[in-house]
Short mmCIF file of C-alpha atoms (C1' of nucleotides) in Angstrom, two decimals:
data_model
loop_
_atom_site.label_atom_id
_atom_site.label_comp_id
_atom_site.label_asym_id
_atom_site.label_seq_id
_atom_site.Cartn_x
_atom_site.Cartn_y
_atom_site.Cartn_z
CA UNK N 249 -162.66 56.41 -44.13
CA UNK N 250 -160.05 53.96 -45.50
CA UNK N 251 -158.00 56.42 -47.34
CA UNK N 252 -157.61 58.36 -44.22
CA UNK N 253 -156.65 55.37 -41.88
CA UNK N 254 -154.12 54.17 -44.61
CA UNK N 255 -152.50 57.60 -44.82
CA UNK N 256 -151.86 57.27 -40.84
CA UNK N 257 -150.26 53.53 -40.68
CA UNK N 258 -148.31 54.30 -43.80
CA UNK N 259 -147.13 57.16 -41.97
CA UNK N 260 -146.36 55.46 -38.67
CA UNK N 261 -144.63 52.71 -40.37
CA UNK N 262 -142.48 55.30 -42.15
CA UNK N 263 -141.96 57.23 -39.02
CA UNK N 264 -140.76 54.26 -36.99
CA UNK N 265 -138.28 53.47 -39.57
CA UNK N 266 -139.90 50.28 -40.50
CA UNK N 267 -139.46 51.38 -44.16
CA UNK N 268 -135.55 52.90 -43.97
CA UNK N 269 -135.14 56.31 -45.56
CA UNK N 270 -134.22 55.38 -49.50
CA UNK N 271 -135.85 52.19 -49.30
CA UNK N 272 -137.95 50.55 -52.24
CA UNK N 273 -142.22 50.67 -50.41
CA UNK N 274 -143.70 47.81 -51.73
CA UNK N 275 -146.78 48.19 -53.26
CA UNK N 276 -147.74 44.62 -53.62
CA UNK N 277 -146.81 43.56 -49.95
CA UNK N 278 -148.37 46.83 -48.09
CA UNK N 279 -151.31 45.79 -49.91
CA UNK N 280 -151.79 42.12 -48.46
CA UNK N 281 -150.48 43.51 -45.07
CA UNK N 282 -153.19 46.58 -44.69
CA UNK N 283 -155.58 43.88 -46.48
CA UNK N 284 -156.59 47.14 -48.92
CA UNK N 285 -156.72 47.49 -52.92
CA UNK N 286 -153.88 49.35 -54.82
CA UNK N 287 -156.29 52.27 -55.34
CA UNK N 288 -156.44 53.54 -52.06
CA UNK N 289 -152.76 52.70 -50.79
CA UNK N 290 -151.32 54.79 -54.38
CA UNK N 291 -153.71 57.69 -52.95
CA UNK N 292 -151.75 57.38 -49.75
CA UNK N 293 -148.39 57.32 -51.04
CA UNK N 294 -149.29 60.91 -53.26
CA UNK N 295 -150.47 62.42 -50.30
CA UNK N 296 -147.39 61.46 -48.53
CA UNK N 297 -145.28 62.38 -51.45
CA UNK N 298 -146.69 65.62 -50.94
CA UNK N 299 -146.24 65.83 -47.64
CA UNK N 300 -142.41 64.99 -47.94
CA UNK N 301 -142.18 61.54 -46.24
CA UNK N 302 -142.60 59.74 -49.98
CA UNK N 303 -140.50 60.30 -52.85
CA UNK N 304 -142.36 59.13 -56.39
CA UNK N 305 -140.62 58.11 -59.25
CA UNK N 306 -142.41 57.83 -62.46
CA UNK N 307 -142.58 54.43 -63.38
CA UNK N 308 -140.11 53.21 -60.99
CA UNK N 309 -142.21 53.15 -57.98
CA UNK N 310 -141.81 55.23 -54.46
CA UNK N 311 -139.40 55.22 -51.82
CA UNK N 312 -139.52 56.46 -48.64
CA UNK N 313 -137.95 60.05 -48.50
CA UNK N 314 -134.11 59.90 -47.70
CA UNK N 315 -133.09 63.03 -46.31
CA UNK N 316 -129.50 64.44 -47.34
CA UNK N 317 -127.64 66.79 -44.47
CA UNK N 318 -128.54 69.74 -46.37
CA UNK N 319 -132.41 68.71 -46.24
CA UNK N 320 -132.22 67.98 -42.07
CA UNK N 321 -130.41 71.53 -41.80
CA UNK N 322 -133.10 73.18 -43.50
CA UNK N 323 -136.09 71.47 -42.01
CA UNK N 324 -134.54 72.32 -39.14
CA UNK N 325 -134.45 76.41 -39.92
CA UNK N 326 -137.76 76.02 -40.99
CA UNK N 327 -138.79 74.13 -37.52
CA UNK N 328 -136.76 76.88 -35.77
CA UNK N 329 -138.98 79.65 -37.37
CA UNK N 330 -142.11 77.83 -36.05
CA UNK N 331 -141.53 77.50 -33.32
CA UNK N 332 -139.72 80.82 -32.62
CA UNK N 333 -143.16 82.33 -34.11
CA UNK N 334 -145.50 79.96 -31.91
CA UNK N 335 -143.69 80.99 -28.84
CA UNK N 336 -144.78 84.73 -29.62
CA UNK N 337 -148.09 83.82 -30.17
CA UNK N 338 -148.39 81.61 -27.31
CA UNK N 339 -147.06 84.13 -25.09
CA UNK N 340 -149.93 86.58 -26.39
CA UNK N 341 -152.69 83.44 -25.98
CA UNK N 342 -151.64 81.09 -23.40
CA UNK N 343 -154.36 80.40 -20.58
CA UNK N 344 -153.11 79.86 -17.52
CA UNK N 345 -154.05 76.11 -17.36
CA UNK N 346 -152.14 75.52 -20.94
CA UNK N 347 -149.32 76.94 -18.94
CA UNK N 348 -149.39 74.50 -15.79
CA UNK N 349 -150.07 71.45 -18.59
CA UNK N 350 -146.56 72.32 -20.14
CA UNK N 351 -145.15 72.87 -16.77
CA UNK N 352 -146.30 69.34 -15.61
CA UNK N 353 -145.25 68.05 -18.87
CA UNK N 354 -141.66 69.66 -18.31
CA UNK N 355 -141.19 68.68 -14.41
CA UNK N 356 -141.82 64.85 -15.98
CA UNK N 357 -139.09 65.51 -18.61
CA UNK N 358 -137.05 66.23 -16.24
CA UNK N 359 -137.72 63.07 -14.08
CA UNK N 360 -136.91 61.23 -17.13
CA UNK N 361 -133.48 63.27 -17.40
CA UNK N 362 -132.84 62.41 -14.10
CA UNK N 363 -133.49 58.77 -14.77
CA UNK N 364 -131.33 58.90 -17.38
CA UNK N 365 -134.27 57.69 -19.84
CA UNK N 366 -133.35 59.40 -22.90
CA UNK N 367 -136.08 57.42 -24.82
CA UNK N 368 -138.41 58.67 -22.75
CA UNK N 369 -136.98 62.23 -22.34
CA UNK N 370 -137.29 62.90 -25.92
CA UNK N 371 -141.09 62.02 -26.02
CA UNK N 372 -141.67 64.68 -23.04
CA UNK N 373 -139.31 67.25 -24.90
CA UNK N 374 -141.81 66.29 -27.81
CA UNK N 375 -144.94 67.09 -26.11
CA UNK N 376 -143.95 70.31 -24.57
CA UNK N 377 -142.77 72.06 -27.87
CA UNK N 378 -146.54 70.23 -29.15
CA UNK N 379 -148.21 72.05 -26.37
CA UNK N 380 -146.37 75.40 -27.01
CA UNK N 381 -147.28 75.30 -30.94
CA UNK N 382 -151.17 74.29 -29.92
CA UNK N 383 -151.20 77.26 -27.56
CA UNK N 384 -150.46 79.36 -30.11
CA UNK N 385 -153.79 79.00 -31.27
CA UNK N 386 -153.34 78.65 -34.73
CA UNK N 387 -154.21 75.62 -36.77
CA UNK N 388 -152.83 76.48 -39.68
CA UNK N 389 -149.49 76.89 -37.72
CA UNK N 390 -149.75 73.40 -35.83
CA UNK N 391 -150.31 71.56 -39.26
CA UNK N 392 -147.21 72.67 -41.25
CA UNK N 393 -145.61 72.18 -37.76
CA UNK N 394 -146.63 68.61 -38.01
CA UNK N 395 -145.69 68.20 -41.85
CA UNK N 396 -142.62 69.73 -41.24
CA UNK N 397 -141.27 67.64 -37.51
CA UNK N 398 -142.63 64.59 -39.39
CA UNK N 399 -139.54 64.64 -41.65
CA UNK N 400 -137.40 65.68 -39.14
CA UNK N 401 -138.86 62.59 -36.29
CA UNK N 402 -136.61 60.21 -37.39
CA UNK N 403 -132.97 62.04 -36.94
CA UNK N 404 -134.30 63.94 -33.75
CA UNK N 405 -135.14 60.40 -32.32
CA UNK N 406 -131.57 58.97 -32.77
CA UNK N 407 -128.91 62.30 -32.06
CA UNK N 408 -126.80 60.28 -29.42
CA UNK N 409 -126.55 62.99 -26.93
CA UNK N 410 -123.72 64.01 -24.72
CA UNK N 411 -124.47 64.44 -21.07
CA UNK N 412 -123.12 68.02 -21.72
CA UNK N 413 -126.11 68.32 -24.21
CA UNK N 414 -128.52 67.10 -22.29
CA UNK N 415 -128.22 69.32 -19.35
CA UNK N 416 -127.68 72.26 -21.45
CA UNK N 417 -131.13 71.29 -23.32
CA UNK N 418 -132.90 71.25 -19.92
CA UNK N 419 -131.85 74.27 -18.97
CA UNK N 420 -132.57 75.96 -21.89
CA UNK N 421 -136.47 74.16 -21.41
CA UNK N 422 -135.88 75.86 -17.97
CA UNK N 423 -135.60 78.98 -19.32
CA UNK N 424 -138.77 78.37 -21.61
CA UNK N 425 -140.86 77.28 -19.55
CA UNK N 426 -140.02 80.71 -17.46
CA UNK N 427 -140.45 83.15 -20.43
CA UNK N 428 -143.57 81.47 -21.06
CA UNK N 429 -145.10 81.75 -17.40
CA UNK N 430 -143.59 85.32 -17.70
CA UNK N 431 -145.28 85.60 -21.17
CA UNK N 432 -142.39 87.43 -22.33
CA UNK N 433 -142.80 86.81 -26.06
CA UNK N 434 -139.45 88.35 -27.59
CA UNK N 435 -137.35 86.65 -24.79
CA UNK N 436 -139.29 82.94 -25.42
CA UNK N 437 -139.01 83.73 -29.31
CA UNK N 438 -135.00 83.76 -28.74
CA UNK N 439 -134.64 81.00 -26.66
CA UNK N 440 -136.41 78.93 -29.09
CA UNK N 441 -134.22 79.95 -31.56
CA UNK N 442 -131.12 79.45 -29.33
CA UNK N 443 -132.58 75.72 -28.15
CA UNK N 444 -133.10 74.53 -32.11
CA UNK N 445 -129.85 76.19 -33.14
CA UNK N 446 -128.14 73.50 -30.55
CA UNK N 447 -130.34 71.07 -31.46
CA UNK N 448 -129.50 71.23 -35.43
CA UNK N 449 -125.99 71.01 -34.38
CA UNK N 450 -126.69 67.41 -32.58
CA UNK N 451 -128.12 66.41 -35.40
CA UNK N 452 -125.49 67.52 -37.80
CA UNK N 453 -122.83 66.51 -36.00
CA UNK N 454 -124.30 62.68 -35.83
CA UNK N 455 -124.22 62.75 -39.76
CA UNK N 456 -127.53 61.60 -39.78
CA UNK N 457 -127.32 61.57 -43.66
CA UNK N 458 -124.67 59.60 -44.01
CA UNK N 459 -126.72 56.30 -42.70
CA UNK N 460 -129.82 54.48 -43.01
CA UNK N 461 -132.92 53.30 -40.26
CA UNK N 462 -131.20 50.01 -39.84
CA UNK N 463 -128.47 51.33 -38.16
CA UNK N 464 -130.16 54.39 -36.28
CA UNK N 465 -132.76 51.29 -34.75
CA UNK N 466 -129.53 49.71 -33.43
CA UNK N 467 -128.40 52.98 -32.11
CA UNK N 468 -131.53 52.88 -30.00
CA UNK N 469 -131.47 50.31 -28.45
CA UNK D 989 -146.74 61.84 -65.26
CA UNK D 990 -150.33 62.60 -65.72
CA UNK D 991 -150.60 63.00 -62.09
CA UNK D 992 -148.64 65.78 -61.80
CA UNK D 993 -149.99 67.39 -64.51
CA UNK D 994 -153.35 67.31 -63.25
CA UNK D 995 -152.82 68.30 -60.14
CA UNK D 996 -150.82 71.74 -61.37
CA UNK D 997 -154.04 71.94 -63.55
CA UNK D 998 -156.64 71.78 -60.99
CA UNK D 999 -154.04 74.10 -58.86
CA UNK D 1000 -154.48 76.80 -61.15
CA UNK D 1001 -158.37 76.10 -61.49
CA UNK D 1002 -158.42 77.27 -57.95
CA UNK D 1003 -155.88 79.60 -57.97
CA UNK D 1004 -157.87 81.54 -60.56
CA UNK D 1005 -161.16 81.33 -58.81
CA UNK D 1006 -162.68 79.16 -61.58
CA UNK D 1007 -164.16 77.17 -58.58
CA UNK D 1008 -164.93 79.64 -56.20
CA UNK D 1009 -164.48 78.77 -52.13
CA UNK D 1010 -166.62 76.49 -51.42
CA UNK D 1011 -168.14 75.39 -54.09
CA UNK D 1012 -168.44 71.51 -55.38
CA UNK D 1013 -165.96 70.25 -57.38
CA UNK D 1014 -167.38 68.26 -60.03
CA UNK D 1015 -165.46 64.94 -60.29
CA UNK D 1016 -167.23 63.96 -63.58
CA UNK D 1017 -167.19 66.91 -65.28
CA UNK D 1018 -163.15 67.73 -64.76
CA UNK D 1019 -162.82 64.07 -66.12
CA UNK D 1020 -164.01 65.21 -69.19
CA UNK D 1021 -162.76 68.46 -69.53
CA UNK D 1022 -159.13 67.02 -68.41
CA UNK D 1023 -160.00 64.30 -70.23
CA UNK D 1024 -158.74 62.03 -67.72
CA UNK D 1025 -160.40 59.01 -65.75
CA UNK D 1026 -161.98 59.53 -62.37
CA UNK D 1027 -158.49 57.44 -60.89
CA UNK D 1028 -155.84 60.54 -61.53
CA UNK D 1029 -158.00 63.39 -60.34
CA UNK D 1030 -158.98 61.65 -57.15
CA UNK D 1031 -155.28 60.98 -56.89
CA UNK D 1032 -154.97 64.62 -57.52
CA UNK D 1033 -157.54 65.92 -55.30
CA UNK D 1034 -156.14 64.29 -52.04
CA UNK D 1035 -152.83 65.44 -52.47
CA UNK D 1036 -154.85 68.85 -52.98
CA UNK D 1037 -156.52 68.47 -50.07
CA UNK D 1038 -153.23 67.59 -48.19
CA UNK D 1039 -152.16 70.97 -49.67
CA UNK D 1040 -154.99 72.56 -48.28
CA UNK D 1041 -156.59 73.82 -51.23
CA UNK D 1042 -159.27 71.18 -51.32
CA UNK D 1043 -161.31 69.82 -48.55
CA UNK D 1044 -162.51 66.31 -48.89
CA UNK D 1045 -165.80 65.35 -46.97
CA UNK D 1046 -166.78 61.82 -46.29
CA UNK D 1047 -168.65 59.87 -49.01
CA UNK D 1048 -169.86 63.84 -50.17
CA UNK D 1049 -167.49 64.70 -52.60
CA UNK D 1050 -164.66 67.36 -52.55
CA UNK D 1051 -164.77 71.30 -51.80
CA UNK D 1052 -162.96 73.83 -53.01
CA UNK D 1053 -161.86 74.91 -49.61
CA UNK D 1054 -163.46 78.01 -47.60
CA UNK D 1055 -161.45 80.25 -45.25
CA UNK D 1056 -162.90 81.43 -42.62
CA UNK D 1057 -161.92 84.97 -41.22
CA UNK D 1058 -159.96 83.04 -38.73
CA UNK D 1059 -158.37 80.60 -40.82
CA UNK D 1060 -157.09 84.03 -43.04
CA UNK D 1061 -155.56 85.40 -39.99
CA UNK D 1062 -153.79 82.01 -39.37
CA UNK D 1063 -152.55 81.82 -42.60
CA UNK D 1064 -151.05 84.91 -42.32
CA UNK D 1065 -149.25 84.68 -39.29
CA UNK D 1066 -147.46 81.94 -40.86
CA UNK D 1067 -146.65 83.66 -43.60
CA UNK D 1068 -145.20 86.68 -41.87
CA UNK D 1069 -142.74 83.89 -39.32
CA UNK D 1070 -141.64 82.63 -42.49
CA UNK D 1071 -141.00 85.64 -44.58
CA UNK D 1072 -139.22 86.90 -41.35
CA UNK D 1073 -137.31 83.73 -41.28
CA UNK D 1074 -136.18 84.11 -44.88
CA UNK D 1075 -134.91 87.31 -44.45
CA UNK D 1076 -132.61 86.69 -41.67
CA UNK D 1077 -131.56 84.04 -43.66
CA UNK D 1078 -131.24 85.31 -46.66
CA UNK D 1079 -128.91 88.12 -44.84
CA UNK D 1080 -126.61 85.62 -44.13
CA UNK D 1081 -126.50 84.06 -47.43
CA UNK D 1082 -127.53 86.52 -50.35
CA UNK D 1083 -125.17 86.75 -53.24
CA UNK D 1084 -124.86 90.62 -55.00
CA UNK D 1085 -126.26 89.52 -58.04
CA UNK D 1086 -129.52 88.59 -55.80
CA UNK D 1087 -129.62 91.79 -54.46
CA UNK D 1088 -129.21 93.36 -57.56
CA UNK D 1089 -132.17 91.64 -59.29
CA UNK D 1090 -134.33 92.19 -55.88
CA UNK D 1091 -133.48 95.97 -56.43
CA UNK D 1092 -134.48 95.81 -60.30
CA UNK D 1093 -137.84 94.21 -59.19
CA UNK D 1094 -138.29 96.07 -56.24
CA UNK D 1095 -137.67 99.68 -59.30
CA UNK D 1096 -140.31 98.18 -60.96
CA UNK D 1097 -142.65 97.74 -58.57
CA UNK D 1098 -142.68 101.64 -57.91
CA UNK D 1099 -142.90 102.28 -61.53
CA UNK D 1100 -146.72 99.91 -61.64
CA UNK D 1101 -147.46 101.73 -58.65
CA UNK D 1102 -146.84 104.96 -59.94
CA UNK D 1103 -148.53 104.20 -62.48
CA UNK D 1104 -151.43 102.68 -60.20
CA UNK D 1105 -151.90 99.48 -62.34
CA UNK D 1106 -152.48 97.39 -58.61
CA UNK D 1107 -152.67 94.13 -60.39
CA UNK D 1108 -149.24 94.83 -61.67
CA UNK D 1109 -148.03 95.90 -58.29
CA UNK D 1110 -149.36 93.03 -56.77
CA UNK D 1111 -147.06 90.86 -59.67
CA UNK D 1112 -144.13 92.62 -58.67
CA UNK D 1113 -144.62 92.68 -54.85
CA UNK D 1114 -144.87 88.89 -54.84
CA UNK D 1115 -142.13 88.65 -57.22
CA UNK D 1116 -139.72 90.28 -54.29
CA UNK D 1117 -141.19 88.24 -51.76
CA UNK D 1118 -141.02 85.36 -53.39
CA UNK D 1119 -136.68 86.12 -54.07
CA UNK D 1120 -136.02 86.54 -50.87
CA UNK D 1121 -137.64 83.54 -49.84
CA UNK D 1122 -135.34 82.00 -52.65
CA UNK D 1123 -132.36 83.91 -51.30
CA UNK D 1124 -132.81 82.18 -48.27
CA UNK D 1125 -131.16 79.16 -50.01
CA UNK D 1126 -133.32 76.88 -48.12
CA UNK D 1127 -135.77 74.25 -50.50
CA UNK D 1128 -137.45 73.13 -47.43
CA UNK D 1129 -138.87 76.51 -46.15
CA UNK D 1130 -139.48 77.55 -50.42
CA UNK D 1131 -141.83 74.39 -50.18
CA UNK D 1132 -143.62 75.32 -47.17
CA UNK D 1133 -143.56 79.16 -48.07
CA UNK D 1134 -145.40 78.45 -51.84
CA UNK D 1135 -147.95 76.18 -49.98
CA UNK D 1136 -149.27 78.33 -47.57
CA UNK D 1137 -149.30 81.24 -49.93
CA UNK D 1138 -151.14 79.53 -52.48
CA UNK D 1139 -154.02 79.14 -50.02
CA UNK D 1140 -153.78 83.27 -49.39
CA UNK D 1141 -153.18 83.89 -52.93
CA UNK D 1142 -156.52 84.75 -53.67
CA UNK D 1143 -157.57 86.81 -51.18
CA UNK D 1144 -154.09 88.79 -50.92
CA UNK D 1145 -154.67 89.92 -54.81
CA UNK D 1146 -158.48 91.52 -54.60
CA UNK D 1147 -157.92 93.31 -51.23
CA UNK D 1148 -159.05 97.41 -51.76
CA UNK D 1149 -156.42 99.38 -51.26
CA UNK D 1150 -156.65 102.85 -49.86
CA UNK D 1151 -153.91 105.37 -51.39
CA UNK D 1152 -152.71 105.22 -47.75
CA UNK D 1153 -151.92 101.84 -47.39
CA UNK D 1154 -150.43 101.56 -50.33
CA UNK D 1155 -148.19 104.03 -49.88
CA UNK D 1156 -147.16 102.77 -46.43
CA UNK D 1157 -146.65 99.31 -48.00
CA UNK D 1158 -143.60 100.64 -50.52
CA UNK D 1159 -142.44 102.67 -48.00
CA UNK D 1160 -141.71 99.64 -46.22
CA UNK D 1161 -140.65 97.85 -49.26
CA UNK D 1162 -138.16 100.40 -49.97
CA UNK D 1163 -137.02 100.04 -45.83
CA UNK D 1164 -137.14 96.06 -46.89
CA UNK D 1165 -134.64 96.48 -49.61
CA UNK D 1166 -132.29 98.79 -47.91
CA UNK D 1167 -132.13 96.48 -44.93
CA UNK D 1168 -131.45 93.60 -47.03
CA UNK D 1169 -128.61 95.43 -49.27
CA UNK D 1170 -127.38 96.17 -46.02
CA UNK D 1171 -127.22 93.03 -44.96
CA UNK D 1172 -129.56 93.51 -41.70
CA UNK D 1173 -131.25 90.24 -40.80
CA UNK D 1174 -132.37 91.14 -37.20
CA UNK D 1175 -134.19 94.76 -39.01
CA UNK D 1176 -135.40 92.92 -42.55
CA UNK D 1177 -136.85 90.52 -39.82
CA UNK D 1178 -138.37 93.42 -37.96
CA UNK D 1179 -139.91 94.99 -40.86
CA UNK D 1180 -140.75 91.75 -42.67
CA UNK D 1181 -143.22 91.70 -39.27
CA UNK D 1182 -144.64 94.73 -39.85
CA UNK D 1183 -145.23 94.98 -43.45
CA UNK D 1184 -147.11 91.35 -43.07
CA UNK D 1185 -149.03 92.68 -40.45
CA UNK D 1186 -150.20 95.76 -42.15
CA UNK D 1187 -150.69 93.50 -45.10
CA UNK D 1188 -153.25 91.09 -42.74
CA UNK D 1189 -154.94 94.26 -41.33
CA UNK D 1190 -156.10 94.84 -45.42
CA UNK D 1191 -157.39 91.54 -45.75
CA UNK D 1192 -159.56 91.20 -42.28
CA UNK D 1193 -160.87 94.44 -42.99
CA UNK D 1194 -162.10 93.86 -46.22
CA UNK D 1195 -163.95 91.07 -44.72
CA UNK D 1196 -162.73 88.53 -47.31
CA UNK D 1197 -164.19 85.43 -45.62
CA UNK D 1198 -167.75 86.61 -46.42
CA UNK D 1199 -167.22 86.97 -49.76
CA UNK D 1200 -166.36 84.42 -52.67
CA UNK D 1201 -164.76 84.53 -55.99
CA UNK D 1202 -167.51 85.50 -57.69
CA UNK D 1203 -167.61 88.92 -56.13
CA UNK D 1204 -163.97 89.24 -56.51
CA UNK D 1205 -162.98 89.15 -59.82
CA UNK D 1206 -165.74 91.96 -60.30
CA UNK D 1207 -164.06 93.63 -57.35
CA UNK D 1208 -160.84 93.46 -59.37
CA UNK D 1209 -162.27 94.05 -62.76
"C1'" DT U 1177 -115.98 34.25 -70.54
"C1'" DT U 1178 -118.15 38.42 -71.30
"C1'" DT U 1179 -121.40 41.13 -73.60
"C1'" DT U 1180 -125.45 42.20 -76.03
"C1'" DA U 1181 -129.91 41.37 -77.91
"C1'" DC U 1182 -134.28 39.54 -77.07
"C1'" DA U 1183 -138.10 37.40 -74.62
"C1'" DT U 1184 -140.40 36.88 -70.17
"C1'" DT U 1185 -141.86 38.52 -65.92
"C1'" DT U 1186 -142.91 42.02 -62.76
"C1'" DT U 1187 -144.49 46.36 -61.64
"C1'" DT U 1188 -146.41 50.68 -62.47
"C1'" DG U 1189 -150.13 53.89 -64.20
"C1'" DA U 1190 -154.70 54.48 -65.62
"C1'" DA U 1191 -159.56 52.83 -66.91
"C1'" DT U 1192 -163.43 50.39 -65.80
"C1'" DG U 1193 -166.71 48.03 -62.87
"C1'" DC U 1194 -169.25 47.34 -58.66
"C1'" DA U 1195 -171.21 48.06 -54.06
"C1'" DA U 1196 -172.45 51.46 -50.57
"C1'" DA U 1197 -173.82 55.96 -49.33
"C1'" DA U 1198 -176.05 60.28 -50.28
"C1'" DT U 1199 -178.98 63.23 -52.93
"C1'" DT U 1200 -182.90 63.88 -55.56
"C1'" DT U 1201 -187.46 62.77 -57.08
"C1'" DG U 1202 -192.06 61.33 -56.77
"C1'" DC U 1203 -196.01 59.88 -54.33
"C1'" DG U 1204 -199.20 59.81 -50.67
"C1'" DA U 1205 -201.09 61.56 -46.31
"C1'" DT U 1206 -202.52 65.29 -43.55
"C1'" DA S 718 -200.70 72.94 -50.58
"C1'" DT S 719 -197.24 71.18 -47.62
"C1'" DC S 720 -194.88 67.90 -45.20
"C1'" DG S 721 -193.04 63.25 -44.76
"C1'" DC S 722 -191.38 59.12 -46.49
"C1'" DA S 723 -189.76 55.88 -49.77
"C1'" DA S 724 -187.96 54.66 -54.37
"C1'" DA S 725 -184.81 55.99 -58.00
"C1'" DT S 726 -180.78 58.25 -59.48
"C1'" DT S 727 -176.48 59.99 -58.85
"C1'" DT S 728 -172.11 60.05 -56.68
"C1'" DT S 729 -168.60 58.30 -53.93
"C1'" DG S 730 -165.09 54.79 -52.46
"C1'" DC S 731 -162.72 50.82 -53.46
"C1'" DA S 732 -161.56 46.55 -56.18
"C1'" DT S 733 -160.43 44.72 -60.35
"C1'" DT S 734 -158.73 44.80 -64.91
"C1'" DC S 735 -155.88 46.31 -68.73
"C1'" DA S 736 -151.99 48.41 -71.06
"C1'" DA S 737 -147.42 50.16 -70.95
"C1'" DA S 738 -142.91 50.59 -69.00
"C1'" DA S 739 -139.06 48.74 -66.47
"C1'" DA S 740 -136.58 44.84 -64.50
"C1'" DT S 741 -134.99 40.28 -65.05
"C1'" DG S 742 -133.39 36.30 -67.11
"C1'" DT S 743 -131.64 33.68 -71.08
"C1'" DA S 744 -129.28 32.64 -74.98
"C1'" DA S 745 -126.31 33.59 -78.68
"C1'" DA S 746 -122.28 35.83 -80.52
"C1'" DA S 747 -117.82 37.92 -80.03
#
DNA sequence: TTTTACATTTTTGAATGCAAAATTTGCGAT
DNA sequence: ATCGCAAATTTTGCATTCAAAAATGTAAAA
């Protein structure tokens, strides 16, 4: 399915800031470089619109979705919420095997923290609040999940972090991973909501909005 | 745009059941009756399908899509941690004015359900829900909210309603409204909880995923 | 020199055409 | 009569083409 497979690298181009936030996508040049037709790429680019990622402007082409502070700070509230409301549910459906994945996953985060990898880190970080939202056991939760930490990637990528951060974001993963192995649902639901709050004000604080992929890529590295 | 207009068109063929769960969509014959080429509406059924309201097989055409009990149930847990997360939020940030026109609403709710027009209810009992979403003052969780509703819509407006249940549910509308003129995120978020899980309990019982539209618009009528 | 009007080019949006896949239809064998 | 298989038709997916709108460039006038 081309459409399908189009939809994907578009999206991974977008999400590794090939394409900066409130830059011109190129309808001509995508074409030659996915070797595809401008029939399927336009398809694409709605369904990516729709998802958020695209922004469409009649007769004046698309662009690839620049997010203003307000937008991050309420993606973020939204990401809170569901994850706040996965926790609950996972602490109801969890297996016990889901709950020594994430507790692998989260020993190797912390290896990472300790190695100062913060590349790295963040991926692990990733995965475990992936796992948590798949335990949940509910699809329809992990896609808007997706739609909705696809806009956010970007910014939570690049947040330079302070080392007073960092340790209190393991800790708090600590303290997850133990309401989850306790299955205490209301106490998990909080600490998610406690661990995002600090989160949104990383991101905030970096005035993400303010600048462009170009610069965050530099930030990086 | 004629893409956007066909998609809100074919939006609301769904919405009303016109194309009941399931059932084939008929490329050819919308592009007639839209009078549109077969270009726009495919354009329009993918970002559909990205919506959720349309699912797209392989080289066999597009669905309306199908629930399943489970996918119901899902769909409504997401809908409660949202609604719950618009509440607290819109605690924190709702003006008097939105109060007021919640509480106007919310008066004429109980007058339709006095009355026991249900389809009127249901208008009105959206309307709230759909305000304090709004009052949240957060775009990015509106967007989400009216996505994953639109895929409940549906079966949310044929459910039978026993005297009981209804009653219960504007009891706790009334215990909704009070919270919220009171300012009470942590209780509009407990109740929010609640009244979405009484409202799921309606919907699994009545066994919606077996049925299809056809049935239901006699079961409203 | 700057500005504005106009022509040219580029790009977008939609229609049509074409090849591949799937469904349907018809025919023959059991 | 029914089942199986193959041809025909329909439908899907993508490429190409065409028309309209916007961007660009140029030249003339102030």
């Amino acid at each position: 399915m081309l459409h399908e497979e189009v939809v994907g690298r578009i999206r991974a181009i977008l999400l590794d800031g090939e394409i900066p936030p409130g830059a011109r996508i190129p309808e001509r040049e995508l074409c030659e470089r996915l070797q595809i037709s401008r029939t399927p790429l336009r398809e694409a680019l709605k369904v990516l619109a729709a998802e958020g990622l695209v922004q469409l402007l009649p007769h004046r082409g698309s662009r690839a979705a620049k997010l203003t502070d307000k937008d991050m700070r309420d993606l973020f509230e939204v990401c809170q919420g569901l994850e706040a409301l996965a926790g609950e549910l996972a602490c109801e459906r969890i297996s016990d095997a889901e709950i020594g994945a994430i507790a692998t996953a989260h020993d190797e985060m912390v290896r990472h923290y300790r190695d100062g990898d913060l590349i790295q880190y963040y991926r692990g970080n990733r995965a475990i609040h992936e796992a948590i939202v798949s335990a949940a056991g509910n699809p329809a939760l992990t896609g808007v999940y997706a739609s909705v930490t696809a806009r956010i990637r970007r910014a939570r990528y690049v947040t330079p972090m302070t080392p007073q951060r960092w340790a209190l974001a393991v800790k708090e993963h600590e303290a997850i991973l133990n309401a989850l192995q306790r299955r205490d649902g209301a106490g998990l639901s909080h600490i998610l909501r406690a661990h995002l709050r600090h989160k949104r004000e990383e991101v905030l604080q970096a005035g993400f909005a303010e600048t462009d992929a170009s610069d965050l890529t530099l930030r990086i590295a």
